[in-house]
Short mmCIF file of C-alpha atoms in Angstrom, two decimals:
data_model
loop_
_atom_site.label_atom_id
_atom_site.label_comp_id
_atom_site.label_asym_id
_atom_site.label_seq_id
_atom_site.Cartn_x
_atom_site.Cartn_y
_atom_site.Cartn_z
CA MET A 1 101.62 247.11 -73.02
CA ASP A 2 105.41 247.00 -73.34
CA ILE A 3 105.66 246.84 -69.56
CA TYR A 4 103.41 243.78 -69.45
CA LEU A 5 105.33 242.06 -72.26
CA SER A 6 108.60 242.78 -70.52
CA PHE A 7 107.20 241.39 -67.28
CA LEU A 8 106.00 238.20 -69.00
CA LEU A 9 109.32 237.83 -70.75
CA LEU A 10 111.10 238.19 -67.41
CA ILE A 11 108.92 235.45 -65.94
CA LEU A 12 109.58 233.20 -68.93
CA VAL A 13 113.34 233.70 -68.73
CA SER A 14 113.24 233.13 -64.97
CA ASP A 15 111.28 229.90 -65.45
CA VAL A 16 113.77 228.66 -68.05
CA ILE A 17 116.69 229.42 -65.72
CA PHE A 18 114.91 227.79 -62.80
CA LEU A 19 114.02 224.73 -64.90
CA THR A 20 117.66 224.40 -65.91
CA ILE A 21 118.73 224.44 -62.26
CA MET A 22 115.97 221.99 -61.38
CA ALA A 23 116.98 219.64 -64.22
CA ILE A 24 120.42 219.38 -62.68
CA GLY A 25 118.96 218.67 -59.25
CA GLU A 26 116.32 216.21 -60.51
CA TRP A 27 118.49 214.40 -63.03
CA GLY A 28 117.90 211.06 -61.30
CA ASN A 29 114.11 211.19 -61.64
CA PRO A 30 112.95 212.41 -65.07
CA HIS A 31 109.30 211.61 -64.33
CA ARG A 32 109.27 213.89 -61.31
CA MET A 33 111.06 216.56 -63.30
CA LEU A 34 108.38 216.46 -65.99
CA GLY A 35 105.70 216.87 -63.34
CA TYR A 36 107.43 219.89 -61.88
CA THR A 37 107.95 221.33 -65.37
CA PHE A 38 104.19 221.15 -65.95
CA PHE A 39 103.49 223.26 -62.89
CA ILE A 40 106.31 225.75 -63.39
CA LEU A 41 105.42 226.49 -67.01
CA GLY A 42 101.67 226.03 -66.63
CA LEU A 43 101.47 228.19 -63.49
CA PRO A 44 104.31 230.70 -63.91
CA PHE A 45 103.30 232.79 -60.93
CA LEU A 46 102.88 229.81 -58.62
CA GLY A 47 105.21 227.19 -60.05
CA PHE A 48 108.30 228.32 -58.18
CA PHE A 49 106.39 228.40 -54.88
CA PHE A 50 104.91 224.98 -55.66
CA TYR A 51 108.39 223.55 -56.11
CA LEU A 52 109.59 225.06 -52.82
CA VAL A 53 106.63 223.42 -51.08
CA ILE A 54 106.93 219.90 -52.51
CA GLY A 55 110.36 219.81 -54.21
CA GLN A 56 112.97 217.40 -52.95
CA THR A 57 116.41 217.43 -54.49
CA ALA A 58 117.11 220.55 -56.58
CA TYR A 59 118.16 222.50 -53.51
CA ASN A 60 119.06 219.59 -51.24
CA GLY A 61 122.70 218.80 -51.78
CA TYR A 62 123.32 217.01 -48.52
CA ARG A 63 120.78 214.12 -48.36
CA GLN A 64 120.52 214.37 -44.56
CA LYS A 65 123.83 212.70 -43.76
CA GLU A 66 123.55 213.63 -40.10
CA PHE A 67 120.45 211.44 -39.74
CA GLY A 68 122.86 208.76 -38.61
CA ASP A 69 124.09 205.38 -39.70
CA ASP A 70 121.89 202.36 -40.24
CA ALA A 71 120.62 200.35 -37.28
CA GLU A 72 122.98 197.43 -37.92
CA ASN A 73 126.11 199.54 -37.53
CA LEU A 74 124.75 201.47 -34.57
CA ALA A 75 123.94 198.20 -32.83
CA SER A 76 127.43 196.90 -33.58
CA LEU A 77 129.05 200.01 -32.13
CA ALA A 78 126.95 199.59 -29.00
CA HIS A 79 127.84 195.88 -28.67
CA ILE A 80 124.23 194.83 -29.14
CA LYS A 81 124.23 191.27 -30.43
CA PHE A 82 121.76 189.99 -33.01
CA ASP A 83 121.19 186.35 -33.84
CA ASP A 84 123.40 184.71 -36.44
CA ILE A 85 121.59 183.98 -39.71
CA SER A 86 123.76 180.89 -40.21
CA ASP A 87 121.91 179.33 -37.25
CA GLU A 88 118.54 179.58 -39.02
CA PRO A 89 117.26 175.97 -39.00
CA ASP A 90 115.33 176.21 -42.28
CA GLU A 91 117.80 176.24 -45.16
CA ALA A 92 115.47 178.05 -47.58
CA HIS A 93 114.69 180.68 -44.96
CA ARG A 94 118.39 181.11 -44.21
CA GLN A 95 119.11 181.93 -47.84
CA VAL A 96 116.24 184.43 -47.96
CA PHE A 97 117.36 186.18 -44.76
CA GLU A 98 120.90 186.42 -46.11
CA ARG A 99 119.58 188.15 -49.23
CA MET A 100 117.42 190.44 -47.13
CA ARG A 101 120.45 191.34 -45.02
CA ASP A 102 122.38 192.20 -48.17
CA LEU A 103 119.44 194.34 -49.28
CA GLY A 104 119.35 196.38 -46.05
CA GLY A 105 117.37 194.30 -43.55
CA VAL A 106 118.74 194.36 -40.00
CA GLY A 107 118.50 192.43 -36.75
CA TYR A 108 117.67 188.89 -37.82
CA SER A 109 116.34 186.83 -34.90
CA ARG A 110 114.76 183.44 -34.27
CA ASP A 111 112.21 182.10 -31.81
CA ASN A 112 109.94 185.15 -31.68
CA GLU A 113 106.30 185.28 -30.74
CA ILE A 114 104.52 187.42 -33.35
CA LYS A 115 100.80 188.16 -33.13
CA LEU A 116 98.95 189.44 -36.19
CA TYR A 117 96.18 192.05 -35.96
CA THR A 118 93.82 192.82 -38.81
CA VAL A 119 91.46 195.19 -36.96
CA GLY A 120 92.10 197.92 -34.46
CA GLN A 121 90.18 197.02 -31.30
CA PRO A 122 92.29 194.01 -30.18
CA LYS A 123 95.51 195.76 -31.19
CA PHE A 124 94.77 198.82 -29.08
CA GLU A 125 93.53 196.74 -26.15
CA ASP A 126 96.85 194.88 -26.16
CA ILE A 127 99.15 197.87 -26.60
CA PHE A 128 97.33 199.83 -23.89
CA ALA A 129 97.58 196.82 -21.55
CA ASP A 130 101.29 196.40 -22.32
CA MET A 131 101.98 200.07 -21.63
CA ARG A 132 100.02 199.96 -18.35
CA ALA A 133 102.09 196.92 -17.31
CA ALA A 134 105.44 198.51 -18.26
CA LYS A 135 108.09 198.55 -15.50
CA LYS A 136 111.08 200.36 -17.05
CA PHE A 137 110.36 202.43 -20.15
CA ILE A 138 108.02 203.13 -23.07
CA PHE A 139 109.31 204.43 -26.40
CA LEU A 140 106.75 205.39 -29.07
CA GLU A 141 107.07 206.97 -32.52
CA TYR A 142 103.87 207.44 -34.48
CA TYR A 143 102.74 209.44 -37.45
CA ILE A 144 99.40 210.60 -36.02
CA ILE A 145 97.89 210.95 -32.54
CA LYS A 146 94.38 212.34 -32.84
CA ASP A 147 92.58 214.69 -30.49
CA ASP A 148 89.87 212.18 -29.58
CA PHE A 149 89.25 209.51 -26.96
CA MET A 150 91.93 207.25 -28.46
CA GLY A 151 94.62 209.94 -28.29
CA LYS A 152 93.51 210.95 -24.81
CA THR A 153 93.62 207.35 -23.57
CA LEU A 154 97.17 207.02 -24.86
CA LEU A 155 98.31 210.27 -23.23
CA ASP A 156 96.62 209.37 -19.93
CA ILE A 157 98.54 206.09 -19.81
CA LEU A 158 101.85 207.68 -20.75
CA THR A 159 101.36 210.46 -18.20
CA GLU A 160 100.58 207.99 -15.43
CA LYS A 161 103.65 205.89 -16.26
CA ALA A 162 105.82 209.03 -16.30
CA LYS A 163 104.48 209.91 -12.84
CA GLU A 164 105.49 206.43 -11.70
CA GLY A 165 109.06 207.26 -12.69
CA LEU A 166 109.33 205.32 -15.93
CA GLU A 167 111.36 206.64 -18.82
CA VAL A 168 108.70 207.63 -21.35
CA LYS A 169 109.65 209.02 -24.74
CA LEU A 170 107.16 210.00 -27.45
CA MET A 171 107.91 211.14 -31.00
CA VAL A 172 105.13 212.38 -33.29
CA ASP A 173 105.37 213.64 -36.83
CA ASP A 174 104.49 217.32 -37.24
CA PHE A 175 102.34 216.92 -40.34
CA ASN A 176 99.27 215.92 -38.33
CA PHE A 177 100.43 217.26 -34.98
CA GLY A 178 98.02 220.19 -35.00
CA LYS A 179 95.23 217.68 -34.33
CA LYS A 180 96.82 216.39 -31.12
CA PRO A 181 95.14 216.52 -27.67
CA LYS A 182 97.07 219.64 -26.60
CA SER A 183 96.29 219.89 -22.88
CA ASP A 184 97.13 216.22 -22.40
CA PHE A 185 100.59 216.74 -23.90
CA LYS A 186 101.26 219.57 -21.45
CA GLU A 187 100.31 217.31 -18.53
CA PHE A 188 102.47 214.51 -19.95
CA ILE A 189 105.52 216.78 -20.12
CA ALA A 190 104.86 218.19 -16.64
CA ALA A 191 104.81 214.59 -15.33
CA GLY A 192 108.30 214.00 -16.67
CA GLY A 193 107.52 212.54 -20.07
CA GLU A 194 109.85 213.41 -22.94
CA PHE A 195 108.40 214.54 -26.22
CA VAL A 196 109.69 215.60 -29.63
CA ILE A 197 108.03 216.66 -32.89
CA PHE A 198 109.62 215.25 -36.02
CA HIS A 199 110.62 217.88 -38.63
CA MET A 200 108.52 220.79 -37.42
CA LEU A 201 106.99 222.38 -40.52
CA TRP A 202 107.46 226.01 -39.52
CA LYS A 203 111.19 225.37 -39.09
CA LYS A 204 111.50 223.32 -42.29
CA PHE A 205 109.25 225.26 -44.66
CA PHE A 206 112.06 226.44 -46.91
CA SER A 207 113.92 223.17 -46.57
CA PRO A 208 113.22 220.03 -48.61
CA ARG A 209 113.07 218.16 -45.31
CA LYS A 210 109.53 219.43 -44.74
CA ASN A 211 108.51 216.65 -47.14
CA ASN A 212 110.44 213.98 -45.23
CA ARG A 213 107.82 212.78 -42.79
CA ASN A 214 108.22 210.15 -40.08
CA HIS A 215 105.55 207.66 -41.18
CA ARG A 216 106.75 204.87 -38.87
CA LYS A 217 104.39 203.37 -36.27
CA VAL A 218 106.65 201.67 -33.73
CA ALA A 219 106.33 200.97 -29.99
CA TYR A 220 109.16 199.57 -27.86
CA ILE A 221 108.24 198.62 -24.30
CA ASP A 222 110.68 197.50 -21.58
CA GLY A 223 112.98 195.98 -24.18
CA GLU A 224 110.65 192.98 -24.26
CA ILE A 225 107.67 193.89 -26.43
CA ALA A 226 107.41 195.82 -29.68
CA TYR A 227 104.67 196.78 -32.11
CA VAL A 228 104.99 197.59 -35.79
CA SER A 229 101.83 198.89 -37.34
CA GLY A 230 99.82 200.56 -40.04
CA PHE A 231 97.47 201.90 -37.34
CA ASN A 232 97.85 205.37 -35.85
CA PHE A 233 96.12 206.47 -32.64
CA GLY A 234 92.62 207.78 -33.36
CA LYS A 235 89.00 206.69 -33.35
CA GLY A 236 89.05 206.21 -37.12
CA TYR A 237 91.48 203.34 -36.63
CA VAL A 238 88.84 201.41 -34.70
CA GLY A 239 86.20 202.11 -37.36
CA LEU A 240 84.59 205.23 -35.86
CA SER A 241 85.09 207.71 -38.72
CA TRP A 242 83.16 208.46 -41.90
CA LYS A 243 85.16 205.71 -43.62
CA GLY A 244 83.47 203.11 -41.42
CA TYR A 245 85.10 199.72 -40.85
CA TRP A 246 88.90 200.06 -40.80
CA ARG A 247 90.96 197.16 -42.17
CA ASP A 248 94.62 197.47 -41.26
CA SER A 249 97.53 195.31 -40.14
CA ALA A 250 99.94 195.29 -37.20
CA VAL A 251 102.13 192.86 -35.30
CA ARG A 252 103.06 192.47 -31.64
CA ILE A 253 106.50 190.97 -31.12
CA ARG A 254 108.11 189.24 -28.14
CA GLY A 255 111.66 187.98 -28.50
CA ASN A 256 114.94 189.36 -29.77
CA ALA A 257 113.30 190.84 -32.89
CA VAL A 258 112.35 193.77 -30.65
CA ILE A 259 115.98 194.85 -30.27
CA PRO A 260 116.53 196.36 -33.76
CA LEU A 261 113.23 198.23 -33.32
CA GLY A 262 114.59 199.74 -30.12
CA VAL A 263 117.79 200.71 -31.93
CA ARG A 264 115.66 202.22 -34.69
CA PHE A 265 113.83 204.39 -32.17
CA CYS A 266 117.11 205.49 -30.57
CA THR A 267 118.49 206.48 -33.96
CA ASP A 268 115.45 208.60 -34.75
CA TRP A 269 115.30 210.13 -31.28
CA GLU A 270 118.97 211.11 -31.29
CA TYR A 271 118.63 212.62 -34.77
CA MET A 272 115.79 214.86 -33.64
CA THR A 273 117.00 215.75 -30.13
CA GLY A 274 120.79 215.41 -30.21
CA ARG A 275 120.45 213.49 -26.92
CA LYS A 276 121.91 210.00 -26.71
CA ILE A 277 120.03 207.01 -25.32
CA GLU A 278 122.42 204.63 -23.62
CA ARG A 279 122.85 201.28 -25.39
CA ASP A 280 122.91 199.30 -22.15
CA GLU A 281 121.20 196.25 -20.70
CA PHE A 282 118.48 198.46 -19.26
CA HIS A 283 117.32 199.32 -22.79
CA PHE A 284 118.64 196.33 -24.76
CA LYS A 285 118.83 192.94 -23.07
CA ARG A 286 118.82 189.77 -25.13
CA THR A 287 116.60 186.99 -23.89
CA GLU A 288 117.62 183.35 -23.97
CA GLU A 289 113.97 182.37 -23.69
CA LYS A 290 112.08 181.19 -26.76
CA PRO A 291 108.68 182.88 -26.60
CA GLY A 292 107.73 181.69 -30.11
CA GLU A 293 108.93 180.01 -33.27
CA TYR A 294 109.02 182.79 -35.87
CA SER A 295 112.13 184.18 -37.54
CA ALA A 296 112.06 187.87 -38.44
CA MET A 297 114.09 190.83 -39.63
CA ILE A 298 113.43 194.58 -39.53
CA VAL A 299 113.44 196.60 -42.74
CA SER A 300 113.50 200.40 -42.51
CA GLY A 301 113.83 203.00 -45.24
CA GLY A 302 114.13 206.72 -45.64
CA PRO A 303 115.50 209.56 -47.79
CA ASN A 304 118.80 209.44 -45.86
CA LEU A 305 119.66 206.22 -47.73
CA ASP A 306 120.87 206.10 -51.33
CA VAL A 307 119.08 202.77 -51.88
CA ASN A 308 115.82 202.25 -50.02
CA PRO A 309 115.70 198.80 -48.33
CA ILE A 310 111.88 198.95 -48.35
CA VAL A 311 111.86 198.90 -52.15
CA SER A 312 114.43 196.09 -52.13
CA GLU A 313 112.27 194.10 -49.68
CA TYR A 314 109.15 194.45 -51.84
CA LEU A 315 111.06 193.53 -55.00
CA GLU A 316 112.54 190.45 -53.28
CA LEU A 317 109.08 189.31 -52.14
CA ILE A 318 107.75 189.71 -55.67
CA ARG A 319 110.69 188.08 -57.41
CA MET A 320 110.82 185.03 -55.13
CA SER A 321 107.11 184.26 -55.62
CA LYS A 322 106.31 180.93 -57.26
CA GLU A 323 102.60 180.31 -56.71
CA THR A 324 100.82 183.22 -55.03
CA LEU A 325 101.56 186.89 -54.34
CA TYR A 326 98.93 188.80 -52.38
CA ILE A 327 99.24 192.52 -51.61
CA HIS A 328 97.20 194.95 -49.51
CA SER A 329 97.88 198.59 -50.30
CA PRO A 330 95.75 201.71 -49.83
CA TYR A 331 98.13 203.71 -52.05
CA PHE A 332 99.32 201.51 -54.91
CA ASN A 333 101.34 203.64 -57.30
CA PRO A 334 104.59 201.64 -57.53
CA THR A 335 107.86 202.32 -59.32
CA GLU A 336 108.42 201.06 -62.84
CA GLU A 337 110.79 198.46 -61.43
CA VAL A 338 108.10 197.08 -59.13
CA LYS A 339 105.54 197.06 -61.94
CA ASP A 340 107.95 195.16 -64.18
CA ALA A 341 108.57 192.64 -61.38
CA LEU A 342 104.81 192.12 -60.99
CA LYS A 343 104.40 191.56 -64.72
CA ASP A 344 107.27 189.05 -64.70
CA ALA A 345 105.64 187.20 -61.79
CA VAL A 346 102.43 186.78 -63.81
CA LYS A 347 104.47 185.44 -66.75
CA ARG A 348 105.94 182.82 -64.38
CA GLY A 349 102.44 181.67 -63.57
CA VAL A 350 102.12 183.39 -60.19
CA ASP A 351 98.62 184.28 -59.02
CA VAL A 352 99.10 188.02 -58.32
CA ARG A 353 96.24 189.78 -56.51
CA ILE A 354 96.09 193.28 -55.09
CA ILE A 355 93.43 194.69 -52.75
CA ILE A 356 92.94 198.48 -52.92
CA PRO A 357 90.28 200.74 -51.39
CA ASN A 358 86.90 201.36 -52.97
CA ILE A 359 86.58 204.77 -51.31
CA ALA A 360 88.89 207.77 -51.59
CA ASP A 361 91.13 208.63 -48.67
CA HIS A 362 93.34 211.02 -50.70
CA VAL A 363 91.80 211.87 -54.06
CA PHE A 364 94.99 211.95 -56.16
CA VAL A 365 96.15 208.66 -54.71
CA TYR A 366 92.74 207.09 -55.27
CA TRP A 367 92.73 207.90 -58.98
CA ASN A 368 96.35 206.87 -59.34
CA ASN A 369 95.37 203.50 -57.87
CA ILE A 370 92.87 203.19 -60.73
CA ARG A 371 95.32 204.43 -63.36
CA THR A 372 97.98 201.95 -62.29
CA ALA A 373 95.42 199.15 -62.26
CA ASP A 374 94.78 199.60 -65.97
CA GLU A 375 98.42 198.97 -66.86
CA LEU A 376 98.87 195.98 -64.56
CA MET A 377 95.53 194.33 -65.31
CA ALA A 378 96.57 194.23 -68.97
CA SER A 379 99.49 192.04 -67.85
CA GLY A 380 97.32 189.66 -65.84
CA VAL A 381 97.51 191.17 -62.35
CA ARG A 382 94.13 190.87 -60.64
CA TYR A 383 92.72 193.84 -58.71
CA PHE A 384 90.07 193.76 -55.98
CA ARG A 385 88.36 196.78 -54.44
CA TYR A 386 87.46 196.58 -50.77
CA THR A 387 83.84 197.45 -49.97
CA LYS A 388 83.46 196.70 -46.25
CA GLY A 389 85.05 200.01 -45.25
CA PHE A 390 88.54 201.38 -45.81
CA VAL A 391 91.61 199.18 -46.29
CA HIS A 392 94.75 200.81 -44.90
CA SER A 393 96.83 197.64 -44.55
CA LYS A 394 100.35 197.57 -46.05
CA THR A 395 101.20 193.88 -46.39
CA VAL A 396 102.69 191.38 -48.79
CA VAL A 397 102.44 187.59 -48.46
CA THR A 398 104.36 185.38 -50.90
CA ASP A 399 103.53 181.68 -51.33
CA SER A 400 101.84 181.67 -47.88
CA GLU A 401 105.29 181.76 -46.28
CA TYR A 402 107.19 185.05 -46.70
CA CYS A 403 105.53 188.17 -45.35
CA SER A 404 105.91 191.89 -44.78
CA VAL A 405 103.84 193.96 -42.33
CA GLY A 406 104.43 197.62 -41.54
CA SER A 407 103.94 201.25 -42.46
CA ALA A 408 105.33 201.47 -46.01
CA ASN A 409 103.01 202.00 -48.96
CA PHE A 410 103.71 201.25 -52.63
CA ASN A 411 103.82 204.91 -53.60
CA PRO A 412 106.44 207.60 -54.33
CA ARG A 413 105.98 209.26 -50.94
CA SER A 414 106.82 206.09 -48.99
CA ILE A 415 109.60 205.19 -51.38
CA ASN A 416 111.28 208.59 -51.87
CA LEU A 417 110.29 210.89 -49.02
CA ASP A 418 109.10 209.20 -45.83
CA PHE A 419 110.78 207.24 -43.06
CA GLU A 420 109.14 203.80 -42.86
CA THR A 421 109.54 200.51 -40.99
CA ASN A 422 108.36 196.99 -41.89
CA VAL A 423 108.83 193.56 -40.34
CA PHE A 424 109.88 190.76 -42.68
CA ILE A 425 108.79 187.30 -41.47
CA ALA A 426 109.56 183.86 -42.90
CA SER A 427 107.14 181.26 -41.55
CA LYS A 428 104.68 178.80 -43.08
CA ASP A 429 102.41 179.15 -40.06
CA PHE A 430 102.42 182.96 -39.93
CA GLY A 431 102.26 183.11 -43.72
CA LYS A 432 99.16 180.92 -43.65
CA GLN A 433 97.54 183.37 -41.21
CA MET A 434 98.18 186.25 -43.60
CA TYR A 435 97.11 184.21 -46.62
CA ASP A 436 93.82 183.26 -44.92
CA ALA A 437 93.20 186.86 -43.84
CA PHE A 438 93.65 187.99 -47.46
CA LEU A 439 91.18 185.38 -48.71
CA GLU A 440 88.70 186.44 -46.06
CA ASP A 441 89.04 190.04 -47.24
CA LEU A 442 88.28 188.97 -50.82
CA GLU A 443 84.76 188.11 -49.62
CA ASP A 444 84.27 191.85 -49.01
CA CYS A 445 85.69 192.89 -52.39
CA TYR A 446 84.62 192.94 -56.01
CA GLU A 447 87.08 192.28 -58.78
CA TYR A 448 87.99 195.35 -60.76
CA THR A 449 88.23 194.60 -64.48
CA PRO A 450 89.58 196.31 -67.61
CA GLU A 451 85.99 196.88 -68.70
CA MET A 452 85.30 198.75 -65.46
CA TYR A 453 88.41 200.84 -66.03
CA GLN A 454 87.23 201.82 -69.53
CA LYS A 455 83.96 203.01 -68.00
CA ASP A 456 85.91 205.01 -65.38
CA ARG A 457 88.05 206.46 -68.14
CA LYS A 458 84.99 207.71 -70.02
CA GLU A 459 83.31 209.13 -66.93
CA ASN A 460 86.39 210.38 -65.06
CA GLY A 461 88.99 211.00 -67.74
CA LEU A 462 89.86 214.47 -66.42
CA ARG A 463 90.41 213.14 -62.89
CA LEU A 464 92.66 210.37 -64.19
CA TRP A 465 94.64 212.88 -66.25
CA ILE A 466 95.10 215.26 -63.31
CA ALA A 467 96.01 212.33 -61.06
CA ARG A 468 98.68 211.33 -63.56
CA MET A 469 100.26 214.78 -63.23
CA PHE A 470 100.53 214.20 -59.47
CA ALA A 471 101.63 210.56 -59.79
CA TYR A 472 105.20 211.19 -58.65
CA PHE A 473 104.30 213.49 -55.77
CA VAL A 474 101.84 211.34 -53.77
#
């Protein structure tokens, strides 16, 4: 008996020592620390392992400095010229872009053609056609490429273009890489294609970087066309999974707004491979043509930055709202600062509406969506649950004029752990497209009410409680 008591005492002392060390490492995020404390004390045999698996800062003293500088500075060093914000013809837009630049946005440009996609089929038809028509190079970084007909179609195109002698580079995150079409990747590499896996898990298991996933979905083709997306490559993204109809968002860009996306890819590629991509006219050539009329800026974020520009972008969109603020988010578990900004917007008389899924993609995130809804609905934020299928779109549209489309969710993972990229657009015409798409989606939603939450709380109180314990991890 004494042996067992001594063993338990040793575990308790070890947990206290470990919690003290963790408290020093997690001092900037008390909520996350409390969550870890729950697991370490509640599961003394597993808590330490749990922290090694999902922990972030207690044993990460270097914050990934070698990831590289931001895209603006890298472009400057390479003599890549962006448009001058002072030339923005709309005075209100100019002021907004200047604030976004100060908040971390890069690569302002005018006169872009930007096409909005709200479903997968036309988006994939266009990106496949653009890749087939490529003459110089194709650069892709995506979170997921599935082992199905969509993934195989992509690899077939990339392999064929590599055989033609094009420079083809592909970066895929390792978290879902085990589901890739393996034989097709071997053929792609044999054809001359270049390929890298972002943060391979088996190499990073005892490093906090295993949690830093590359969640971007960016394509850069011939220096002329770029895509920024919420869609990955897989049949589910065209509505052929158990989730059914897939509602997502993406944009296709022509114009000088593609340049900072190309620099973004180069930064990520060089971080992972150590191999430099030349910043020359072959890869980055400004056009004097005016393919469209939209002004845009690229906003990227990641754990290598002390202040995440993605959070700053979302806060700016919320705080500038005067009449309407419409948000799509599959994972809506925002920071306290974002929640306070939403509550303030309602107080100003802004019509704030949020569309979230009605089916569970990730169970902890699903119930945290519901838990967060309770707090914000009490302040006047209106929630709508999408019933046509699954909504994976990550968008914000403010006053039918200022918009964000990209890969970043409103959750701790996107904000604290993952590398993300959005496009910020200021345009009454494009904003109206996004506004109308949101209203169309409302026809396939029902409004979630405080009364419905109280019913959920009675029937699913344990799930909500457990979800709360995971709130700062997902």
